[in-house]
CSV table of C-alpha atoms and ligand atoms in Angstrom, one decimal:
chain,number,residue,atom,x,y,z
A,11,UNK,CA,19.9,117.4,-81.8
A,12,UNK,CA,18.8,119.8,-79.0
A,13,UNK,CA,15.4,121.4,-79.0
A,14,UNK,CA,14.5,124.5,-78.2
A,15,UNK,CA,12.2,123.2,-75.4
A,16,UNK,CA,15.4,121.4,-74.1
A,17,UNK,CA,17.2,124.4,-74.2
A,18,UNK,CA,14.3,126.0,-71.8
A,19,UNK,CA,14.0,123.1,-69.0
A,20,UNK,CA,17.8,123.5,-68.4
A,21,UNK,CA,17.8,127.5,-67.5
A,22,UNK,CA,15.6,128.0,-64.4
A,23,UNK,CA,12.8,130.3,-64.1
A,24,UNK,CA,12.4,130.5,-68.0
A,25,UNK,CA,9.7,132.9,-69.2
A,26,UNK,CA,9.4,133.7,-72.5
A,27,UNK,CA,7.2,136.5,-72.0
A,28,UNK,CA,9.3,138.0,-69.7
A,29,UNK,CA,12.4,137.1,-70.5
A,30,UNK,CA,15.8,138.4,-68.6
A,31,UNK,CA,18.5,139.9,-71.2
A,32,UNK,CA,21.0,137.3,-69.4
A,33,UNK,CA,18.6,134.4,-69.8
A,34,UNK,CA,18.1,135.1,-73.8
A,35,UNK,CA,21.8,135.4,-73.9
A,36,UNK,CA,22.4,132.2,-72.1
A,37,UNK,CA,20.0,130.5,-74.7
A,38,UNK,CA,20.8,131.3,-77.7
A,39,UNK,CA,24.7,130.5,-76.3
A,40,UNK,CA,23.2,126.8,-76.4
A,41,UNK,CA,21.4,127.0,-79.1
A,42,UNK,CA,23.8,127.8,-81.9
A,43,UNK,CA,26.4,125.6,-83.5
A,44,UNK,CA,30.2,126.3,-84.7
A,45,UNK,CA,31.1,126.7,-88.4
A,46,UNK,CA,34.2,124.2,-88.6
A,47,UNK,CA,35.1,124.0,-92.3
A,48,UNK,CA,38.3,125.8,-93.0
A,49,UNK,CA,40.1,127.3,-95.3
A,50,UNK,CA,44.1,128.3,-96.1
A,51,UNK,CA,44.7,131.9,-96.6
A,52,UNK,CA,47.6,133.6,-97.4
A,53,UNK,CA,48.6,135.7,-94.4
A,54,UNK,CA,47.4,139.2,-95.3
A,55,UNK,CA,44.0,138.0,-96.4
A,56,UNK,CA,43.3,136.5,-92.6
A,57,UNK,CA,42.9,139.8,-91.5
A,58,UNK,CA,40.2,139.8,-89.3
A,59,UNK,CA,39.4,135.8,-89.8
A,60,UNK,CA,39.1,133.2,-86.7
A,61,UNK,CA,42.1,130.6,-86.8
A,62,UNK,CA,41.0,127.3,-87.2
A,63,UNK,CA,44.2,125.7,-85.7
A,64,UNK,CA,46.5,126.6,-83.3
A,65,UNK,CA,49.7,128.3,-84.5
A,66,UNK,CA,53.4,126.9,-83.2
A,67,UNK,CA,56.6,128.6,-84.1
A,68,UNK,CA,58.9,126.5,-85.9
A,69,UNK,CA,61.2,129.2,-84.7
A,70,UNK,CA,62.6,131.4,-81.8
A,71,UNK,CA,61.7,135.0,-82.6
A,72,UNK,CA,64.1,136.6,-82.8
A,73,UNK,CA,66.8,134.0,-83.5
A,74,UNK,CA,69.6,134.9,-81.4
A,75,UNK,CA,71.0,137.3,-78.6
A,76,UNK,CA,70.8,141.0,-80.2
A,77,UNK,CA,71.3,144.1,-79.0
A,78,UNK,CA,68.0,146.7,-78.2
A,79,UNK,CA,70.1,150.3,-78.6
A,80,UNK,CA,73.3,151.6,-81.1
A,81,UNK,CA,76.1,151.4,-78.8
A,82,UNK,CA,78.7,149.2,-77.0
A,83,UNK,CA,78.4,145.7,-76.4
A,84,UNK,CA,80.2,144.3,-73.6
A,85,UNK,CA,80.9,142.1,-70.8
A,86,UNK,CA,78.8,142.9,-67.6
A,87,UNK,CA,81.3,141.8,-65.2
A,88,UNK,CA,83.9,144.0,-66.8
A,89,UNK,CA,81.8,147.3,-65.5
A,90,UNK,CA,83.1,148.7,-62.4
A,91,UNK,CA,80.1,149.8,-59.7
A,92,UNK,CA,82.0,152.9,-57.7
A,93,UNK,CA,84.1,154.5,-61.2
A,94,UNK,CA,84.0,154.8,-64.9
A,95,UNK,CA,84.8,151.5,-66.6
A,96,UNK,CA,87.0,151.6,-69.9
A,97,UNK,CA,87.3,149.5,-72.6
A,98,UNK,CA,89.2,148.5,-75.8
A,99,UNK,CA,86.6,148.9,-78.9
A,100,UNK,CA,87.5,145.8,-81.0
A,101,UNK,CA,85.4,145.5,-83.9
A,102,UNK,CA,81.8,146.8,-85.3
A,103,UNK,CA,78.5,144.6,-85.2
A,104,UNK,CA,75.9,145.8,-87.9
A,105,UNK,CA,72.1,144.6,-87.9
A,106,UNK,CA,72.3,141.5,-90.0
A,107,UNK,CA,75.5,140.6,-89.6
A,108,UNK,CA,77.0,137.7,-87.0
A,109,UNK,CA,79.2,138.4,-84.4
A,110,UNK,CA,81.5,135.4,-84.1
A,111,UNK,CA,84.3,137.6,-83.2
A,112,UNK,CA,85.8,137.1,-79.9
A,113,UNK,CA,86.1,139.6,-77.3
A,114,UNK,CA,88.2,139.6,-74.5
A,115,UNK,CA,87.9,140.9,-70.7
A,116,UNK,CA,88.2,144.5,-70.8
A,117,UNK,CA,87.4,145.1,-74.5
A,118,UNK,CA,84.2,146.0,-76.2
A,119,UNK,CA,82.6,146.1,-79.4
A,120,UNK,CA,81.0,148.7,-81.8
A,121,UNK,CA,77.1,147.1,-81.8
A,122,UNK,CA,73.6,148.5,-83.9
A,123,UNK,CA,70.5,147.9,-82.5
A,124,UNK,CA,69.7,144.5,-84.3
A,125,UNK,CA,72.7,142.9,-84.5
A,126,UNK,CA,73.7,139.8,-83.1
A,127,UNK,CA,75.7,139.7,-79.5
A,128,UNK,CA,79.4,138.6,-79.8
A,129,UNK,CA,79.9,135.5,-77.9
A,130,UNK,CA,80.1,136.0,-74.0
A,131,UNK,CA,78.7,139.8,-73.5
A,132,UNK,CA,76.3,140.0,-71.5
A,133,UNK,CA,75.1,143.8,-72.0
A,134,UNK,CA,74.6,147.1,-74.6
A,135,UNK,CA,75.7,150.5,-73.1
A,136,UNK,CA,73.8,153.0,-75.7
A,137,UNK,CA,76.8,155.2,-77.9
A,138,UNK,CA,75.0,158.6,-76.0
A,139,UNK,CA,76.0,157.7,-72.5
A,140,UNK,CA,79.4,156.8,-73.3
A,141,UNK,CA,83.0,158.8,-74.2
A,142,UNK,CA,84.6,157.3,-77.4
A,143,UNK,CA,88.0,158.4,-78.3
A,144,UNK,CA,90.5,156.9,-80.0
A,145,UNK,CA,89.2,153.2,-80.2
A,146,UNK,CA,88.5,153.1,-76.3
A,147,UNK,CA,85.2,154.2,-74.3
A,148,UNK,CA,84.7,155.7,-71.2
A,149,UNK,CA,81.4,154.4,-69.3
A,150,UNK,CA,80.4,156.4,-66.4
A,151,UNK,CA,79.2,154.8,-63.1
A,152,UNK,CA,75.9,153.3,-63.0
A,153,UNK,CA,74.8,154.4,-66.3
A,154,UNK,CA,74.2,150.7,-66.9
A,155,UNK,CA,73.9,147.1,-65.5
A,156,UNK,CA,74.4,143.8,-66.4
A,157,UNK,CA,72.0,142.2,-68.6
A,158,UNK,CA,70.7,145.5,-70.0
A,159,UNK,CA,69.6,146.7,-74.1
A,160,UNK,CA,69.7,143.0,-75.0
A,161,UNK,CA,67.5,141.0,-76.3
A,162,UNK,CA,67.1,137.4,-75.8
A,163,UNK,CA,66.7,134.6,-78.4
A,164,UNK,CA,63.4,133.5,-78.4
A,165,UNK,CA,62.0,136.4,-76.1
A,166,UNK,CA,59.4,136.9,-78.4
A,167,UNK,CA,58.5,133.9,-79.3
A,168,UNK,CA,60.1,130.6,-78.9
A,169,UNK,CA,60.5,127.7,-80.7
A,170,UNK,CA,57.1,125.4,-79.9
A,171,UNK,CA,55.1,127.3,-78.2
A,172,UNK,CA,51.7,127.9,-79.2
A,173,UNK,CA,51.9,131.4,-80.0
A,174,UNK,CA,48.1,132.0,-81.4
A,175,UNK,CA,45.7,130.2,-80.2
A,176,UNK,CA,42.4,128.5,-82.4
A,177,UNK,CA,39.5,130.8,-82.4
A,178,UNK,CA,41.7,134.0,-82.4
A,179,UNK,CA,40.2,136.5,-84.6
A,180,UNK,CA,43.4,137.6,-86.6
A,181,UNK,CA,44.3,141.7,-85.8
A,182,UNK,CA,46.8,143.4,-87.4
A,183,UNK,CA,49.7,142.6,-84.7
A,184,UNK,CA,48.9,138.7,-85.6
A,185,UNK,CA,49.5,139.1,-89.5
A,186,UNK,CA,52.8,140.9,-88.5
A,187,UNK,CA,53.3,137.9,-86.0
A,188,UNK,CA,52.8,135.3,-88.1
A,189,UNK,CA,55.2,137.3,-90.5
A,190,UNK,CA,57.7,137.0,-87.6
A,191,UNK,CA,57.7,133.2,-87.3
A,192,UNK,CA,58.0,133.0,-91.5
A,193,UNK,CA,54.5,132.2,-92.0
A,194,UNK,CA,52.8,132.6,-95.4
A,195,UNK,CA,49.8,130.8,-95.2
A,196,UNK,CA,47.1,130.1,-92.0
A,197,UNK,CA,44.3,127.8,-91.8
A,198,UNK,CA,40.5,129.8,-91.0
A,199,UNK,CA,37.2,128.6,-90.4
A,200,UNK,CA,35.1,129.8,-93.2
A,201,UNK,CA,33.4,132.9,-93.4
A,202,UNK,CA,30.1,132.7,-91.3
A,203,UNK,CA,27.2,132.5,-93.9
A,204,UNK,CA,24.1,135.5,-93.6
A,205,UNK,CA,21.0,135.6,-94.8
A,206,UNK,CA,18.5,138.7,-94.5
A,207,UNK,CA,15.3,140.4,-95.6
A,208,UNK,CA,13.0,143.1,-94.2
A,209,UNK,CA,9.2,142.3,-93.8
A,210,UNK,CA,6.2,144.5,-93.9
A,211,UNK,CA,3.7,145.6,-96.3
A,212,UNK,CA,4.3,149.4,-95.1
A,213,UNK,CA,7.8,149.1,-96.4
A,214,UNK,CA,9.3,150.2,-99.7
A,215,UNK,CA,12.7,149.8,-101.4
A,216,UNK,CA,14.4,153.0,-102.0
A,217,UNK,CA,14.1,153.9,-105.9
A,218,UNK,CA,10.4,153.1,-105.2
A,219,UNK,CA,7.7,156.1,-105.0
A,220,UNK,CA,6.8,155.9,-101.3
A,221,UNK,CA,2.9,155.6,-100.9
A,222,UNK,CA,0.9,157.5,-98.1
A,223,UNK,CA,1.3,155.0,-95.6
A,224,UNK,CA,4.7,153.6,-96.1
A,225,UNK,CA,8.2,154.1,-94.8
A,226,UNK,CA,11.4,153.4,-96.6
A,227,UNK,CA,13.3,150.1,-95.6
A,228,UNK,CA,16.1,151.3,-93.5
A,229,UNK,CA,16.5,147.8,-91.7
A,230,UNK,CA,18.6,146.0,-94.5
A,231,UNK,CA,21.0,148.7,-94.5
A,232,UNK,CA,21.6,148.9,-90.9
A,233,UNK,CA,22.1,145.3,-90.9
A,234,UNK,CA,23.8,145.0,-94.0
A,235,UNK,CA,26.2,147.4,-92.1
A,236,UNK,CA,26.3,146.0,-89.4
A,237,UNK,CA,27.1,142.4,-90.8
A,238,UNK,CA,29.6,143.6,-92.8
A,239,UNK,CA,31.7,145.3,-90.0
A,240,UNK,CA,31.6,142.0,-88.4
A,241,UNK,CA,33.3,140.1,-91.1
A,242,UNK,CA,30.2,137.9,-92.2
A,243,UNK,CA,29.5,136.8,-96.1
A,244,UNK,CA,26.5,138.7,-96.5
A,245,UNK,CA,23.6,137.9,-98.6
A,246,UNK,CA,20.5,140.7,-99.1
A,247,UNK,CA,17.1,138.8,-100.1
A,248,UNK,CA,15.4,142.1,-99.8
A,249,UNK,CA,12.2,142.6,-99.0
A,250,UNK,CA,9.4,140.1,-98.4
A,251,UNK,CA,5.9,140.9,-98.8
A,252,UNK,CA,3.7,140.0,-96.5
A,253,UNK,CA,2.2,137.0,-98.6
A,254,UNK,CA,2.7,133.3,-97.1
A,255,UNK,CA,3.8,132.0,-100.1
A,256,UNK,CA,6.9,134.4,-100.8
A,257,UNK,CA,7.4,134.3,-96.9
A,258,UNK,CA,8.0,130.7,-96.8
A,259,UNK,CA,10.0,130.7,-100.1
A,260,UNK,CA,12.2,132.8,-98.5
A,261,UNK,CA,12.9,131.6,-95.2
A,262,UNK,CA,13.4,127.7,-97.3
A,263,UNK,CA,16.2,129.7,-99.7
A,264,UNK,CA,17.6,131.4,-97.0
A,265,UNK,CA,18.0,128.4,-95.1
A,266,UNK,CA,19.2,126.3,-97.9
A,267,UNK,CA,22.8,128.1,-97.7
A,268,UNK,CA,22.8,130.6,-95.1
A,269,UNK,CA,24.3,129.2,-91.6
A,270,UNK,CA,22.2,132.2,-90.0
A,271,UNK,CA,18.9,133.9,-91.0
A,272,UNK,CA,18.2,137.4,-89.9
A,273,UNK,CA,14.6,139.1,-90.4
A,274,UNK,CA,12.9,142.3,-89.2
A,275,UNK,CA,9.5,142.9,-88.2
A,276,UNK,CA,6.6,141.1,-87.8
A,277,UNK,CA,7.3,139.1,-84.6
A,278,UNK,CA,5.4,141.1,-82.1
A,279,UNK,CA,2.1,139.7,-80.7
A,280,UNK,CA,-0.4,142.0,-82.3
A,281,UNK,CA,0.9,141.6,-85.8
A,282,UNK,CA,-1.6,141.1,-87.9
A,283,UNK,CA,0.8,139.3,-90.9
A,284,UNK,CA,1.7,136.0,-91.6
A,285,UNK,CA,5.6,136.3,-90.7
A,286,UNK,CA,5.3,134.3,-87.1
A,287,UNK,CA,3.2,131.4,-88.4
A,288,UNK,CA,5.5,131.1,-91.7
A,289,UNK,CA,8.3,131.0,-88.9
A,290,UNK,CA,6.4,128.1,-86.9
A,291,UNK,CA,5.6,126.2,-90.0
A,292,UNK,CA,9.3,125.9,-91.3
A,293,UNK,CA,11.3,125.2,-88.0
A,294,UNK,CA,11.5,124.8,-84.3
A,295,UNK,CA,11.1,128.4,-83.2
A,296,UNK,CA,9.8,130.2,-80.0
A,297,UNK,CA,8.7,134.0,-80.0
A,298,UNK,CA,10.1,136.2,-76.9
A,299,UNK,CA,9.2,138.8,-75.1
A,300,UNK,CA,12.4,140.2,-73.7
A,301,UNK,CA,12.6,142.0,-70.4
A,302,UNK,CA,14.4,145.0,-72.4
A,303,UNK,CA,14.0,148.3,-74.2
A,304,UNK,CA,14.1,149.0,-76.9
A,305,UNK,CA,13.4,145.8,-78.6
A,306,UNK,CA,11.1,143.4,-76.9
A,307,UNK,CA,9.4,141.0,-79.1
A,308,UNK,CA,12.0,138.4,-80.5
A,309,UNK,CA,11.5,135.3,-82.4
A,310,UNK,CA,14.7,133.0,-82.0
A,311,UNK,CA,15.4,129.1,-83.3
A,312,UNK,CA,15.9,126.8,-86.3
A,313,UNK,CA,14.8,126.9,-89.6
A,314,UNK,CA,15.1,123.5,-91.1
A,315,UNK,CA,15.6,123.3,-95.6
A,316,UNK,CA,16.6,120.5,-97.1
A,317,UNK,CA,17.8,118.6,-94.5
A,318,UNK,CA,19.7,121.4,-93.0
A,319,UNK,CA,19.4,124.0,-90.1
A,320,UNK,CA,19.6,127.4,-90.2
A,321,UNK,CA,19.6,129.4,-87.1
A,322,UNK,CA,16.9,132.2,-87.2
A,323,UNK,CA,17.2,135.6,-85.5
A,324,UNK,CA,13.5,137.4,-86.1
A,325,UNK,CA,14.3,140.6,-85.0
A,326,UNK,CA,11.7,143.3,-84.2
A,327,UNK,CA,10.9,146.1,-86.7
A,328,UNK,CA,11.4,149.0,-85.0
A,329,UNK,CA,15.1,150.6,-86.5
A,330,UNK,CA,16.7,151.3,-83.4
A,331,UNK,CA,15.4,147.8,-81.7
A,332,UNK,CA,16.9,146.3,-84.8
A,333,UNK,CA,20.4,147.5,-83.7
A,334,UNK,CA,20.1,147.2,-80.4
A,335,UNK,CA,18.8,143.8,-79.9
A,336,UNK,CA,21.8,142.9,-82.8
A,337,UNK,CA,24.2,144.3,-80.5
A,338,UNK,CA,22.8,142.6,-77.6
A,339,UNK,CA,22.0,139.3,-78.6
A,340,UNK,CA,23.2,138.8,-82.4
A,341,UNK,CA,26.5,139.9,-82.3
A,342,UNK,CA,28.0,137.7,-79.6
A,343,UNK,CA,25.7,134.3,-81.2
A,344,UNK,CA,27.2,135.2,-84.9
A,345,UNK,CA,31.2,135.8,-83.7
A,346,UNK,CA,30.3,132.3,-81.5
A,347,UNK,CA,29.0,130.7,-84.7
A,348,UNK,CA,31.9,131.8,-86.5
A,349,UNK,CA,34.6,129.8,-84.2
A,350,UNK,CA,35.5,132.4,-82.9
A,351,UNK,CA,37.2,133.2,-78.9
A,352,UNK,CA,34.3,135.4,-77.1
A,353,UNK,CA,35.2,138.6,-76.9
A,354,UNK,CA,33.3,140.6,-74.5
A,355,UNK,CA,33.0,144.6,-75.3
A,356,UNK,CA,34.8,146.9,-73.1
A,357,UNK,CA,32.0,148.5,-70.8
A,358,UNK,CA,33.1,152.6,-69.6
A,359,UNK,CA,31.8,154.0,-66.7
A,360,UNK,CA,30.2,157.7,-67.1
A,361,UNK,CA,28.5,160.0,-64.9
A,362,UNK,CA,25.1,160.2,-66.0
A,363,UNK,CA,24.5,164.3,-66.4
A,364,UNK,CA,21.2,164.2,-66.2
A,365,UNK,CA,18.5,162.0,-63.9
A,366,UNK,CA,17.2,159.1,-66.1
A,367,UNK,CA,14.0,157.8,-65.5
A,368,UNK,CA,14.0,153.7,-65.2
A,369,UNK,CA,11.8,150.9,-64.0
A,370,UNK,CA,13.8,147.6,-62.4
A,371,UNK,CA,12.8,144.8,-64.2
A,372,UNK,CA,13.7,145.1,-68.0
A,373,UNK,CA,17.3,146.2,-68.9
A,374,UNK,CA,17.5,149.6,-71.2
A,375,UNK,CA,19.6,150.6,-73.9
A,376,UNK,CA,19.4,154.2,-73.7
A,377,UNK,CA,21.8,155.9,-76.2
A,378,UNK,CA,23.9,158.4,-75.1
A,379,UNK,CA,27.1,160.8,-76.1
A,380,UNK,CA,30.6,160.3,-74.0
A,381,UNK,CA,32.9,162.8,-73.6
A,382,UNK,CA,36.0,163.2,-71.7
A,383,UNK,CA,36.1,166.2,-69.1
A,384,UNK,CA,39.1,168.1,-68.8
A,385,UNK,CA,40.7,166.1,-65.4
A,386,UNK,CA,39.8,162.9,-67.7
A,387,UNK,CA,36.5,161.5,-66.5
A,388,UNK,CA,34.1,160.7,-68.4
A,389,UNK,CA,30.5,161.5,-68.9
A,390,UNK,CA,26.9,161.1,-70.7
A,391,UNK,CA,24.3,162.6,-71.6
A,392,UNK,CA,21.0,160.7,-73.4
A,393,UNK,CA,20.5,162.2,-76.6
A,394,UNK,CA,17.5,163.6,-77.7
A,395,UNK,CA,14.0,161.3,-77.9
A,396,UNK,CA,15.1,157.6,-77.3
A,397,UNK,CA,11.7,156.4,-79.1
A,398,UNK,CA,12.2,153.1,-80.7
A,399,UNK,CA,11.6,154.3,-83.9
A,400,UNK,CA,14.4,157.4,-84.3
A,401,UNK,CA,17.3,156.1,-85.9
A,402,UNK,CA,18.8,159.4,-85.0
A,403,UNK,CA,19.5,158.7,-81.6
A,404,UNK,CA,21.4,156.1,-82.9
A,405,UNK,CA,23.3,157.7,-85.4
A,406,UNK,CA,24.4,160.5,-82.5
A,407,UNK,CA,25.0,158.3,-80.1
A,408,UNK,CA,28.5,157.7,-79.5
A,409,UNK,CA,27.7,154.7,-77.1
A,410,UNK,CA,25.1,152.5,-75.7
A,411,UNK,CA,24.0,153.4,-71.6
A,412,UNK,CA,23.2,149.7,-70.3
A,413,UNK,CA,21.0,150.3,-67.7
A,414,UNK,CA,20.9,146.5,-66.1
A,415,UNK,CA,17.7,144.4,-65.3
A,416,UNK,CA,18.0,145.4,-61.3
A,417,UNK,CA,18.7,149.1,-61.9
A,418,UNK,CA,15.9,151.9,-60.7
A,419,UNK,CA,15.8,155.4,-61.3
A,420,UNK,CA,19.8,157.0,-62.2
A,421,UNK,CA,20.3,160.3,-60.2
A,422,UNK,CA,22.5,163.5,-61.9
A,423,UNK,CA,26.0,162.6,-61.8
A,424,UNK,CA,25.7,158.6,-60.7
A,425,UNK,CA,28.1,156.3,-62.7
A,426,UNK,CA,26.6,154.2,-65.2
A,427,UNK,CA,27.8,151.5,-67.8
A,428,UNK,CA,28.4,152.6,-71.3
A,429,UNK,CA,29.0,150.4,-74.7
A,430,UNK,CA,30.8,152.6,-76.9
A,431,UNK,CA,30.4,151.9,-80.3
A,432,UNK,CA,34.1,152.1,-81.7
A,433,UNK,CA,35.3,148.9,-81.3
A,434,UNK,CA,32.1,147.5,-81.2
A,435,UNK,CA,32.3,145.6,-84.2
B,23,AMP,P1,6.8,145.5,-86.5
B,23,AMP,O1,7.8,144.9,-85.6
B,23,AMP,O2,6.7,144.7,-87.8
B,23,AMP,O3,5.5,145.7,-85.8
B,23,AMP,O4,7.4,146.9,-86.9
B,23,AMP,C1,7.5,147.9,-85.9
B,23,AMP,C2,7.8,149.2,-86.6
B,23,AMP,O5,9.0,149.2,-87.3
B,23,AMP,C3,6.7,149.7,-87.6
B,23,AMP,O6,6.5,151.1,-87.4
B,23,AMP,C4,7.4,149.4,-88.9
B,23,AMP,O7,6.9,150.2,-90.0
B,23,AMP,C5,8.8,149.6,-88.6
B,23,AMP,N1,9.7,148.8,-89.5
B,23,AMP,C6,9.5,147.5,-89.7
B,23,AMP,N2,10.5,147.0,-90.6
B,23,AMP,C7,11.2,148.1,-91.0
B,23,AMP,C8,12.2,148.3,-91.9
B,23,AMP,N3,12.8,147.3,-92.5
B,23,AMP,N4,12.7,149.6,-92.0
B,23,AMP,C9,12.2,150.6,-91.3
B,23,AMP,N5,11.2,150.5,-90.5
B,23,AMP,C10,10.7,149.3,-90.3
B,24,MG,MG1,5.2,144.7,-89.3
C-alpha cells in the first residue's frame, strides 16, 4: 500500500508548505483508489452512473438500408446528369414495413423516411423536389446524387463494436443509445460512498439560537450540494465539537463505511483545536499549505477503521475556500474514485473588464460574472469583495477566473481563463 511519503519522493520539488495547485492535483491523483463493485441497473436508473463494463452492440443500428427523407427511392444510375430523369412509381414503402419488392431500371418507388430500401436502390429523392403525376415522377437535373437520403445499416452503430466504453458516465444520449441496441439493463460501479461533518466550536446548526460569537454552519450545505450534484451517496454526520473524543469517533464511523471523508475547518496552522492531531492519530495524513487563494491550508490522506481506508479531504473552513478548493481538488479525486473517464471542465476565455491585482506564485480563484457582448465575445467582471469568507461572491458568480500559478498582474481587457459553473458538476 502506498504511503503518502511515497507519494511525495516521486513528484519533484515537493513542498508542502508551498505547495503548487498542479502538484496537489497530481498527488492526490496517486493517492486515491477506484470503487470497483458493480451493480445492474435498469437502463433509465444509470442516468448519470459510470459503466462498469464496456458496452458491445449485439446489433447494427439501425438494422437495414432505410431512407433519411419522404420521397422516391430509386436507382442512382437511372438519374440522368444534363436533363430531368423519369420514372415509373411501382409501389409505396412505409416506416416499418420491408421492401422486398423488386424494382426495375427506370422505375421508382413511393418511400417514408424510415422505411427499409427496396433491393438494388441506391438513393431517396425527397417528394418536394420532384413532379408526380399519374404514377410517374419527373426529377429535375442535379437536384440529387447517387447515394443520397439513405441511411446505411449499421451507420450508427454496428454489430460488435464497442459502442460505450467502461468509465463512461451515462448522459441522456447513452440511455437513448443503449435503448437503440435493445438494452434493458447495464452494469455500474457503485455509487461512490461520502462522508462529512463541519468542525468548530464557533459553529451552530440552524434551528439552534446563535450565541454572540458564533456563525451558522453553512459548510454542510454547500457540500451536501455540491456532493449531490455530483452523483455521490451522501451521508451528513453533522457537526463535531471540538472535543477529541467526539472528533475521533467520528472520523472511525466515517471511515468504517464511507470510501471518502470530507471535513471543514480546523486544518490551518494556528488552530488552536484538536481537529489536526485527531487527524494524525487515526491515519496517514499530511497537512498542506497550497500555493492558492482562496483556500490554502489543506489536510489530505487516509484514515484507517477497522481494517479499512478511507480517503480524507480536510478542507479549510472558510465557505468560499470550501467550494473552491472542492472544485479544484475534490471534484476530479471523487469522479476518479468513482471509476469514472476524467472529464476535464471546459475552460472560456473572457476579457477581464477591469485590471486585477495578482502576485505570481499561488494560483487565484477569483469569482467573476460572464456575459456575452453583442458581436459574441465574452467578458468578466470580479464581483464584488472576493474575501474568503463571503459566500456571496460565490452565489453571484457565474464562473470561476483561474488566474494560474505563473500569472502577474491582469490589465483591462486581457483574456483570462474562466470555469463556468453550469456544467460544472
Ligand atoms: P478554520 O479553517 O477552522 O480556521 O475556519 C476559518 C473560518 O471559517 C472561520 O471564520 C470559521 O468560523 C469559518 N467556518 C469554519 N467552518 C465553517 C462552517 N462549517 N460554516 C461556516 N463557516 C465556517
Ligand atoms: Mg476552526
Amino acid at each position: 500500500m502506498t504511503t503518502l511519503a511515497e507519494i511525495a519522493s516521486c513528484l519533484s520539488g515537493y513542498d508542502p508548505n508551498a505547495l503548487h495547485i498542479v502538484q496537489a492535483q497530481e498527488f492526490i491523483a496517486r493517492l486515491v483508489p477506484v470503487v470497483r463493485e458493480a451493480e445492474t441497473l435498469p437502463i433509465r436508473d444509470a442516468l448519470g452512473r459510470v459503466l462498469a463494463n464496456d458496452v458491445v452492440s449485439a446489433i447494427d443500428v439501425p438494422a437495414h438500408d432505410n431512407s433519411a427523407m419522404d420521397g422516391y427511392a430509386l436507382r442512382g444510375s437511372d438519374l440522368m446528369c444534363d436533363a430531368p430523369t423519369a420514372l415509373d412509381v411501382v409501389g409505396t414503402g412505409f416506416a416499418g414495413s420491408v421492401g422486398s419488392q423488386d424494382v426495375l431500371a427506370g422505375q421508382c418507388f413511393r418511400i417514408m423516411t424510415g422505411a427499409v430500401m427496396p433491393p438494388g436502390l441506391d438513393t431517396v429523392v425527397p417528394q418536394e423536389l420532384v413532379e408526380a403525376d399519374d404514377g410517374k415522377v419527373t426529377i429535375p437535373a442535379g437536384v440529387v446524387q447517387p447515394g443520397d437520403n439513405r441511411r446505411l445499416a449499421g451507420e450508427d452503430l454496428a454489430a460488435g463494436e464497442v459502442a460505450l466504453h467502461e468509465g463512461r458516465t451515462l448522459r441522456p444520449a447513452d440511455i437513448g443509445m443503449l435503448a437503440s441496441m435493445g438494452i434493458a439493463e447495464v452494469a455500474v460501479r457503485r455509487k461512490l460512498r461520502v462522508a462529512f461533518f463541519s468542525t468548530g466550536n464557533e459553529l451552530r446548526s440552524i434551528g439552534e439560537p446563535l450565541e454572540a460569537g458564533c456563525v451558522y454552519d453553512s459548510n454542510r450545505y454547500t457540500l451536501w450540494a455540491m456532493l449531490s450534484r455530483l452523483g455521490v451517496e451522501i451521508t451528513d454526520m453533522g457537526l463535531v465539537r471540538d472535543d477529541p473524543a467526539l472528533l475521533e469517533a467520528a472520523f472511525l464511523q466515517a471511515a468504517n463505511t464511507a470510501d471518502a471523508v470530507i471535513t471543514s475547518g480546523g486544518v490551518s496552522v494556528g488552530e488552536a483545536d484538536h481537529t489536526r492531531q485527531v487527524m494524525a492519530k487515526l491515519g496517514d495524513v499530511m497537512f498542506w499549505r497550497i500555493a492558492m487563494r482562496p483556500g490554502r491550508p489543506m489536510a489530505i490522506g487516509k484514515i484507517t477503521s477497522s481494517g479499512r481506508d478511507a480517503i480524507l479531504f480536510g478542507l479549510p473552513g472558510n465557505p468560499v475556500a470550501v467550494m473552491v478548493t472542492f472544485y479544484a481538488l475534490v471534484r476530479d479525486a471523487l469522479l476518479a474514485m468513482s471509476g469514472a473517464s476524467a472529464q476535464p471542465l471546459l475552460m472560456l476565455k473572457a476579457a477581464c473588464v477591469k485590471p486585477i491585482r495578482k502576485r505570481p506564485g499561488r494560483t487565484e480563484y477569483q469569482r467573476g460574472i460572464v456575459t456575452r457582448l453583442e458581436d459574441g465575445s465574452l467578458q468578466v467582471a470580479i464581483t464584488g469583495s472576493q474575501g474568503s469568507g463571503i459566500l456571496r461572491s460565490m452565489s453571484e458568480a457565474n464562473g470561476l477566473v483561474v488566474l494560474h500559478h505563473e500569472q502577474g498582474n491582469v490589465d483591462a481587457g486581457a483574456m483570462v481563463d474562466v470555469l463556468p459553473f453550469d456544467g460544472l458538476i
